[in-house]
Tab-separated table of C-alpha atoms in Angstrom:
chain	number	residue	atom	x	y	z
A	1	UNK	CA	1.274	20.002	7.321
A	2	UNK	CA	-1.908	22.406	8.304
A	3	UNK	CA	-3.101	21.724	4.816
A	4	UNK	CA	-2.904	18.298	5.373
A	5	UNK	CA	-4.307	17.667	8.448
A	6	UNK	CA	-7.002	20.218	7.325
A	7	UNK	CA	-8.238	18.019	4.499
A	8	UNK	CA	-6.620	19.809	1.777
A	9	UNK	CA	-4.043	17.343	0.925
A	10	UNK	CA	-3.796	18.394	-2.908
A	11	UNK	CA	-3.096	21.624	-1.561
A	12	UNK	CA	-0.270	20.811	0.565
A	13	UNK	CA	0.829	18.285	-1.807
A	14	UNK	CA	1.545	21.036	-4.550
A	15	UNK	CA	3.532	23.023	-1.173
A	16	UNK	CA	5.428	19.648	-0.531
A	17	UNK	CA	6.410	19.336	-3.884
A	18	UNK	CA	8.530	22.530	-4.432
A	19	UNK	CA	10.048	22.470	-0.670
A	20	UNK	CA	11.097	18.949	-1.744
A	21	UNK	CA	12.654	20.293	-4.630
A	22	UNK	CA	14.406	22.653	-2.581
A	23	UNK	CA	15.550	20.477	0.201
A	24	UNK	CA	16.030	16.912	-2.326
A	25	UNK	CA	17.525	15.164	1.304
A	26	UNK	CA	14.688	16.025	3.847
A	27	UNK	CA	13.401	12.736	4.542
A	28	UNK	CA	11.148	14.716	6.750
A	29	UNK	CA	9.502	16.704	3.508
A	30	UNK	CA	9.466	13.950	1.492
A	31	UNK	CA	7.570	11.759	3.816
A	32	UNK	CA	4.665	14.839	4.412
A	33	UNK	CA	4.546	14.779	0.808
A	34	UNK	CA	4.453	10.940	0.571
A	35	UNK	CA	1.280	10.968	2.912
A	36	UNK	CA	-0.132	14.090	0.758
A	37	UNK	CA	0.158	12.406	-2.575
A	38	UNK	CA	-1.242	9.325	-0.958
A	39	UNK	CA	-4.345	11.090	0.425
A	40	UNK	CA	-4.854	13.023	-2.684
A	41	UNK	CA	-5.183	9.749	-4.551
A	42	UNK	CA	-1.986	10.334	-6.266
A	43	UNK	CA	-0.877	7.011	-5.731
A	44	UNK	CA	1.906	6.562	-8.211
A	45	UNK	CA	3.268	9.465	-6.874
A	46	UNK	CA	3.289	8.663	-3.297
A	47	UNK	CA	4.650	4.902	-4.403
A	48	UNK	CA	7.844	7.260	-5.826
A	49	UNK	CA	7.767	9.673	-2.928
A	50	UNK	CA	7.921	6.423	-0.305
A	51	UNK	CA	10.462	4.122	-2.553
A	52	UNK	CA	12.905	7.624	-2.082
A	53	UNK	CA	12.585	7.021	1.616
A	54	UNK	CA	13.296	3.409	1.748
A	55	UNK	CA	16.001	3.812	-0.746
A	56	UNK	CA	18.079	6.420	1.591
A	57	UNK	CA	16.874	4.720	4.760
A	58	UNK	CA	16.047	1.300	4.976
A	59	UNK	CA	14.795	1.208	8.365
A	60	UNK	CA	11.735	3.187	8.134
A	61	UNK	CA	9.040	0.757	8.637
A	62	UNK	CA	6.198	3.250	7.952
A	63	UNK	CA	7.495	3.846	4.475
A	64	UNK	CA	7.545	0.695	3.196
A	65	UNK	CA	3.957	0.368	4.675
A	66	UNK	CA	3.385	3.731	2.761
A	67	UNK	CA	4.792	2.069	-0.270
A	68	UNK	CA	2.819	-0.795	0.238
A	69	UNK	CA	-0.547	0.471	0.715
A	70	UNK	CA	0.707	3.183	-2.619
A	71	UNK	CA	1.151	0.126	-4.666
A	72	UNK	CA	-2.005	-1.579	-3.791
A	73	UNK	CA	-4.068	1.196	-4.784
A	74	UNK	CA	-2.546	1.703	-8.395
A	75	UNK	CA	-3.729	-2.002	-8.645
A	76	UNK	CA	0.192	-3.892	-8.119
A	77	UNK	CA	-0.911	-6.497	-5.315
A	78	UNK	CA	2.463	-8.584	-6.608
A	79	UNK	CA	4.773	-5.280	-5.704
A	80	UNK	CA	2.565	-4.089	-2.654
A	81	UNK	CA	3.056	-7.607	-1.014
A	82	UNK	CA	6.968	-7.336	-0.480
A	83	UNK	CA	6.886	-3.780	1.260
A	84	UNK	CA	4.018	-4.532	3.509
A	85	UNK	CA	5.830	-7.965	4.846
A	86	UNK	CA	8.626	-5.913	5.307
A	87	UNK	CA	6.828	-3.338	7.376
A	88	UNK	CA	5.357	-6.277	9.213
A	89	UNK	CA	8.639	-7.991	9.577
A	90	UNK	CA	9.680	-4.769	11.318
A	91	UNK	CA	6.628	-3.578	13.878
A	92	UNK	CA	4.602	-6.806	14.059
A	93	UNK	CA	2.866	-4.995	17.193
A	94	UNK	CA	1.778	-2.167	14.586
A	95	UNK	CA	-2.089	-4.398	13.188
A	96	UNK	CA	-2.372	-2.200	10.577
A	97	UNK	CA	0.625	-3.517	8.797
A	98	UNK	CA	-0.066	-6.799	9.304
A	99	UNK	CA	-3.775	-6.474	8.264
A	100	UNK	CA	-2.727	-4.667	5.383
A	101	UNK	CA	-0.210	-7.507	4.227
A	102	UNK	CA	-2.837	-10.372	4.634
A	103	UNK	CA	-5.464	-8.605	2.945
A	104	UNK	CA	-2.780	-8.365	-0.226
A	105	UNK	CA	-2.216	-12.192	0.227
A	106	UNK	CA	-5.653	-13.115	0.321
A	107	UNK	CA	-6.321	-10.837	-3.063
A	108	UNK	CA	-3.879	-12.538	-4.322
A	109	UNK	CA	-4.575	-15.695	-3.540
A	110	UNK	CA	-8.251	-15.470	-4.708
A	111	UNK	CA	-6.759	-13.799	-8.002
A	112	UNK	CA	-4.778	-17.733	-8.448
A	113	UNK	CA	-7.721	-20.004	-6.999
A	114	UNK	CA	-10.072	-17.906	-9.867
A	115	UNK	CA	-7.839	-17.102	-12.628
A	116	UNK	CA	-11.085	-15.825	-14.269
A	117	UNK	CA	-11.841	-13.291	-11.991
A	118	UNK	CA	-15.663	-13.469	-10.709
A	119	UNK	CA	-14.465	-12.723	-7.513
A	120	UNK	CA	-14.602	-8.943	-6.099
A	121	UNK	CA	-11.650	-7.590	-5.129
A	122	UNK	CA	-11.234	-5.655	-1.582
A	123	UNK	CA	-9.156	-2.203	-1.630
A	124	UNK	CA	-8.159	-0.501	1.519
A	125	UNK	CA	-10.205	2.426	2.805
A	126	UNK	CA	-8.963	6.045	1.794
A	127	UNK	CA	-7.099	7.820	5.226
C-alpha cells in the first residue's frame, strides 16, 4: 500500500500479485491490487481483479465501480454501463458513481445517434 500511495503503483502491483497468490481469499489484497492494476493502466487486469470481488461479495459497491471504470478504459462502454448503475444503484450519495455511469450513457448514446463516429469520445481521468 506505501508503493501505491507513493506513486509506484506497478511496483506494488507486482507485490499485490504474489501476496494474492498466497492468500487467493483476501478480498482485502485483491482489492489493493485491483486499484494497483487500475492505476498502472493495467486495465484488463484490474477488470479481473474487481469481477473476483463482486463475484465472492456482491455487496461491494466500490468494486463494481472499480469494474466499471476498468471496463471503460479497455474501450467496453456496453460492459462498463451495468457495473457502474449498479454501484449507483447502491451509494447514489457517492457523485462519482453516478457521474461515471452517465458519462458511459452519454458515450454511448452519441456512439447510436452517429453510427459513423465523427464524434470524440470522453475517457475518465487517470487517479
Amino acid at each position: 500500500m506505501k508503493l501505491l500511495s507513493e506513486g509506484s503503483p506497478a511496483a506494488a502491483a507486482a507485490l499485490l500479485e504474489r501476496a494474492a497468490d498466497a492468500e487467493p481469499e483476501s478480498r482485502s489484497i485483491r482489492e489493493a491490487l485491483a486499484r494497483a492494476q487500475f492505476n498502472s493502466r493495467q486495465y484488463a487486469d484490474a477488470a479481473d481483479s474487481f469481477r473476483w470481488i463482486v463475484n465472492t461479495n456482491p455487496t461491494e459497491d466500490y468494486a463494481y465501480f472499480g469494474l466499471g471504470l476498468s471496463l471503460w478504459r479497455t474501450g467496453d462502454m456496453e460492459a462498463a454501463q451495468e457495473p457502474l448503475a449498479i454501484a449507483a444503484a447502491m451509494r447514489p450519495d457517492q457523485r462519482h458513481y453516478v457521474s461515471a455511469l452517465r458519462s458511459v450513457r452519454a458515450t454511448l448514446q452519441a456512439r447510436k445517434d452517429d453510427p459513423e463516429g465523427s464524434w470524440s469520445e470522453w475517457t475518465p481521468p487517470a487517479e
